[in-house]
Every structure is written in C-alpha cells, then in structure tokens.
Coordinates of C-alpha atoms in Angstrom, one line a residue:
X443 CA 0.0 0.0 0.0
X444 CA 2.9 2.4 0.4
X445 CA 3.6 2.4 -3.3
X446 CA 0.1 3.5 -3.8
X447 CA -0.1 6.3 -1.1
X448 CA 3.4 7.5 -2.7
X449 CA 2.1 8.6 -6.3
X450 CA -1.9 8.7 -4.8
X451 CA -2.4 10.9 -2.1
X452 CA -5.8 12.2 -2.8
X453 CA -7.8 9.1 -2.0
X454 CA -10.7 9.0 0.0
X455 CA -11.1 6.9 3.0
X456 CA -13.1 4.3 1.1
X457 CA -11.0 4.2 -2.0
X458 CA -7.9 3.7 0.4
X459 CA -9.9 0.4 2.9
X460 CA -10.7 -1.0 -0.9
X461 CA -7.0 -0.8 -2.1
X462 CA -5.7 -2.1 1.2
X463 CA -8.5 -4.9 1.1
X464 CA -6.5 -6.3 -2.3
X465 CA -3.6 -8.1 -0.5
X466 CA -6.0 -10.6 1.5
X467 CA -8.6 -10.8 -1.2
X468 CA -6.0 -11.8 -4.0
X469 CA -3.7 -14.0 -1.7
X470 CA -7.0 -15.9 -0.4
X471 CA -8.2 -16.4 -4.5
X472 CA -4.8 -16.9 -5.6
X473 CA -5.0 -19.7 -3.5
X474 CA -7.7 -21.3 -4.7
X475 CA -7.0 -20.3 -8.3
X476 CA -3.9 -19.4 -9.5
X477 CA -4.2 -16.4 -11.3
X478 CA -1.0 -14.4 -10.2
X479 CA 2.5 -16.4 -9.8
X480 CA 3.0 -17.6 -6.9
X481 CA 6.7 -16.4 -6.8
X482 CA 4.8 -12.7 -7.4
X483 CA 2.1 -12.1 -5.1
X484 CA 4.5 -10.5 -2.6
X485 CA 4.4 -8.2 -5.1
X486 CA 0.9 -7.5 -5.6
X487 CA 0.9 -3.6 -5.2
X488 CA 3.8 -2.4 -7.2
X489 CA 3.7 -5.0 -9.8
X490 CA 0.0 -5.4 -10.4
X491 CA -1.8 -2.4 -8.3
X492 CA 0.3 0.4 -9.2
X493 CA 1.6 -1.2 -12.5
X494 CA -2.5 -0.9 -13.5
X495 CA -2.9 2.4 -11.8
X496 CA -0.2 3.9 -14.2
X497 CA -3.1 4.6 -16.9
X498 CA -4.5 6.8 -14.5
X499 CA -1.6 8.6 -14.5
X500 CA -2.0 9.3 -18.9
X501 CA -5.6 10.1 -18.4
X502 CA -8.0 11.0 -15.8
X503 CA -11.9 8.9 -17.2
X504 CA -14.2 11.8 -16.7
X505 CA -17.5 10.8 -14.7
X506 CA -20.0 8.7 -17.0
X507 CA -16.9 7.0 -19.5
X508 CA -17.6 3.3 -20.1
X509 CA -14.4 1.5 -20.6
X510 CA -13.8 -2.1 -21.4
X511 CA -11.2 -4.4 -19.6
X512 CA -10.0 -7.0 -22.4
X513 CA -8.4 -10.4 -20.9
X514 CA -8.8 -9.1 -18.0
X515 CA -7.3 -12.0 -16.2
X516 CA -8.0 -11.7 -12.5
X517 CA -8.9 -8.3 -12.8
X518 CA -5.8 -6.1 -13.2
X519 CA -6.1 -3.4 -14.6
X520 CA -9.7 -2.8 -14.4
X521 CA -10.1 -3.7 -10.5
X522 CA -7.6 -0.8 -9.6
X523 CA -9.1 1.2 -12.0
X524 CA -12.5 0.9 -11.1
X525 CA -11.4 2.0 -7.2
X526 CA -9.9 5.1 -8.5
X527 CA -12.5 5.9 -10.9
X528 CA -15.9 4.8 -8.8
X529 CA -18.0 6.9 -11.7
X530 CA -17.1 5.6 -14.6
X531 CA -18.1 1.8 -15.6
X532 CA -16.1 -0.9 -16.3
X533 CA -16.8 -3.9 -18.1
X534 CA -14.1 -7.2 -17.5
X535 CA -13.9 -10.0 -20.0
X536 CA -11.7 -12.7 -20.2
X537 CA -11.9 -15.7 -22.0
X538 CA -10.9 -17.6 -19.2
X539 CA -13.8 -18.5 -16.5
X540 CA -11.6 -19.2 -13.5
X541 CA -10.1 -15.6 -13.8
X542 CA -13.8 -14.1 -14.2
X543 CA -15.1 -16.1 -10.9
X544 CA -11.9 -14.1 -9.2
X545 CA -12.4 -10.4 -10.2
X546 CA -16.2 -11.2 -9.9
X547 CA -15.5 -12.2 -6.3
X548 CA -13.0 -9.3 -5.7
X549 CA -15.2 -6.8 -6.9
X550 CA -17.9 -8.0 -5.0
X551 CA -15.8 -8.2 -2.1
X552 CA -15.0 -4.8 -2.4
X553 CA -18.6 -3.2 -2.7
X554 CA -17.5 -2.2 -6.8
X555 CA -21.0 -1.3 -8.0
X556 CA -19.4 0.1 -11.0
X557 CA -17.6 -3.4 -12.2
X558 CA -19.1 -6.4 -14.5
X559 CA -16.8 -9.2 -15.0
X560 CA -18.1 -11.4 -17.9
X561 CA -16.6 -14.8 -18.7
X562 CA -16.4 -13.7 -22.8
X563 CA -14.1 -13.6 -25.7
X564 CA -13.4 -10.2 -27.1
X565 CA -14.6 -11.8 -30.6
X566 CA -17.8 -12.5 -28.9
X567 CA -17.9 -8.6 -27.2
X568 CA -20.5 -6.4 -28.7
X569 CA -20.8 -3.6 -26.5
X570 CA -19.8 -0.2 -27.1
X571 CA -17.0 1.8 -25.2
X572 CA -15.1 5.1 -24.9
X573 CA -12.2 2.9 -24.2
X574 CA -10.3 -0.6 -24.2
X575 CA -7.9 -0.9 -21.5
X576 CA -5.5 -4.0 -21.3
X577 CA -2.0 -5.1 -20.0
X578 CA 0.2 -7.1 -22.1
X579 CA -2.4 -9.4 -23.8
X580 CA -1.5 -9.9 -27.2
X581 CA 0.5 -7.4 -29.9
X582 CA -1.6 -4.2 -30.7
X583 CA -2.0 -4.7 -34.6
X584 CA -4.3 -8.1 -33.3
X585 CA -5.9 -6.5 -30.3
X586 CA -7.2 -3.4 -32.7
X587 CA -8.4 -6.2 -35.1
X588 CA -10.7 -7.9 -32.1
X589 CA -11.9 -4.3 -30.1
X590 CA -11.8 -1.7 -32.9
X591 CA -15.5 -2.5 -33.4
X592 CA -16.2 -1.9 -29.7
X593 CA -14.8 1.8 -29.8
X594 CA -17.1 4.7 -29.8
X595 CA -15.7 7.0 -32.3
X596 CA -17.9 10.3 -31.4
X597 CA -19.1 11.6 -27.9
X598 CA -15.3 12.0 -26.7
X599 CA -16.0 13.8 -22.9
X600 CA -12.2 13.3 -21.9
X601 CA -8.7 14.9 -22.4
X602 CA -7.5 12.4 -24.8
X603 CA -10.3 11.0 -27.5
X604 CA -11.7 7.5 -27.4
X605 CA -8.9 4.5 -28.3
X606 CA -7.1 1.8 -26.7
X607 CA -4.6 2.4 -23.8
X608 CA -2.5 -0.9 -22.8
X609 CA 0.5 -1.6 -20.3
X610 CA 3.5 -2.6 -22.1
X611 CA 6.6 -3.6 -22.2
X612 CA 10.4 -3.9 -24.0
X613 CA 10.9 -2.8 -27.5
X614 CA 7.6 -2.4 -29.2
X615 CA 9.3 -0.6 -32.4
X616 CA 8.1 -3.2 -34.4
X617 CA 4.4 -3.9 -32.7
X618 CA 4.0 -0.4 -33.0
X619 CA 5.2 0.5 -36.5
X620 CA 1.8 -0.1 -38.6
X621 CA 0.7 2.9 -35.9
X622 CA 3.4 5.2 -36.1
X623 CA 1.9 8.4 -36.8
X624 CA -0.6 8.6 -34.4
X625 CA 0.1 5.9 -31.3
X626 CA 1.8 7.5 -28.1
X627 CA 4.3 5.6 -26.0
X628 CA 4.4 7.4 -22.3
X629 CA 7.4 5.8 -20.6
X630 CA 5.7 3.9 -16.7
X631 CA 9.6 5.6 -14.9
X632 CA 8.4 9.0 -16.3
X633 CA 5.5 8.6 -13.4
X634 CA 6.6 6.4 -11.1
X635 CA 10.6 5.9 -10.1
X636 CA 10.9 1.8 -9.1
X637 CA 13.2 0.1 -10.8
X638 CA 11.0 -2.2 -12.0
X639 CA 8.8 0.1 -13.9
X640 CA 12.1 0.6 -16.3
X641 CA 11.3 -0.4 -20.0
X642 CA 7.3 -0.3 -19.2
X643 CA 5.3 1.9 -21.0
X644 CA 1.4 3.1 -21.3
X645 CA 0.5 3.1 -25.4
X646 CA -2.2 4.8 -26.2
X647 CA -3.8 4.3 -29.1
X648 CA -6.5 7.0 -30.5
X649 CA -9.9 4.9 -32.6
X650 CA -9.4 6.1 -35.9

C-alpha cells in the first residue's frame, strides 16, 4: 500500500480500505485459483496495483466514460481502475472463466458497483465503449483487429479522444510501427521511479 499512497495521495477513506483490502482478497483467491504467480504475489501492489494504476496517470476517465477491460485475467487493470474511478463503468472480460469467478469475487468483495466481470471472448464482445484498457495481452495490430469494433468513435468527454490504452513492455518498435503516426508511447519511470517500472510503457492508441 505504500507504493500506492506515494504517487496517490488524494484518496478518500473508502478508495484507500478497498486498495488495502486487495492483498487478502487476491492471496486468499490466488489460492484457490492461480491467477497471479506464486513467486509474485509478494508483489501484488507495485507489480500489479500500481503497475495498472499507471493509466491513471495518462488520463483521468471523466465521470459517465464506459471502458472495457480486455483479458482481464483476475482483474488487473480494471479492478484498480475501477477504485480510483468509482464513476465511470467498467466492463471485465476474459476468456478464461476461473479468472472471471476471481475479479467477480474481488469486486464483490470490495462493494464495486461500478464493475461487470463477464466470462467472454473479445470476438464475442458487442458492446460499445469510450475505451479498451489492457495489460500485455496480445500485440496491438491483433488487439485493434478484435476491439476496434467496440470503440465509440464520437461523444469523446475526456482529455484524450476514445482509443485503446494498454500496459506494455520492452521494445515495441516493431508492434508499433503499422501505428506510427498517431500511437503514443508514455514511458511507466516517467511517473513512477521503481526500478521495475524501467522499460514499461502506457501506449495509447487513439480509434481512428
């Protein structure tokens, strides 16, 4: 919880008891169903909290945005997300039904009014959305193939217009290339100064 409360310091009193609820919630799931390495859950805040919570550092979702979690996994980013963002909504798929039961339960578990965790394949995803969020699940020319549909192109509310924004890291000169004039790469150590944030990055990709 320290690393949140160093780069977060605004929180209210609820948004900080749901953060520091994460550790039990995710080490009593994880083991039940494995859904973060065991070698890692030590390292649940700065690796998968604060590693999520580095989006909200690019953009700040503006009451009333609807934003789409794909392979969601056990609910990183989206979980965090949805804590620091209680008015905005946030749907969770993954293809994957044991990861759904545990952000489903997490959520739950955390009084998250504003999360649905749905056991889906982004293929099978027909909703609409201001924007797909996502950490390291596939290379960005195949995700925009699966969620470009899903992307509201008009009714942009917030500072940066509708797209994709996913965690990433190491050298994505070549993932990144059929995008180059318009995808932005926002280096995680510009935000955050852990060692382990070095060669991370947000990408943000603008629906075009």
């Amino acid at each position: 919880m320290d690393f949140i409360s160093k780069y977060f310091n605004d929180l209210s009193e609820q948004q900080t008891r749901q953060i520091n609820a994460l550790d039990a919630l995710y080490r009593d799931w994880n083991s039940k169903i494995n859904v973060i390495s065991r070698k890692d859950i030590d390292n649940l805040y700065l690796h998968h909290v604060l590693h999520s919570m580095a989006i909200a550092k690019v953009i700040n979702f503006r009451p009333g945005t609807r934003i789409l979690d794909f392979g969601c996994g056990g609910g990183f980013p989206g979980i965090p997300l949805a804590i620091l963002f209680p008015e905005c909504t946030f749907r969770l798929i993954d293809g994957t039904g044991k990861k759904i039961t545990v952000a489903t339960e997490v959520a739950r578990a955390l009084g998250l009014t504003n999360v649905e965790a749905v056991h889906l394949r982004g293929e099978e995803e027909k909703g609409k959305f201001d924007f797909v969020v996502s950490r390291a699940v596939m290379s960005l020319p195949d995700m925009v193939k699966i969620v470009r549909k899903n992307l509201v192109k008009t009714a942009q509310h917030n500072s940066l217009p509708n797209g994709i924004i996913t965690l990433k890291g190491g050298n994505l000169d070549e993932e990144l290339k059929p995008f180059s004039k318009i995808v932005k790469t926002i280096p995680i150590s510009d935000f955050f100064d852990e060692k382990w944030f070095e060669e991370k990055n947000v990408v943000y990709l603008p629906v075009y």
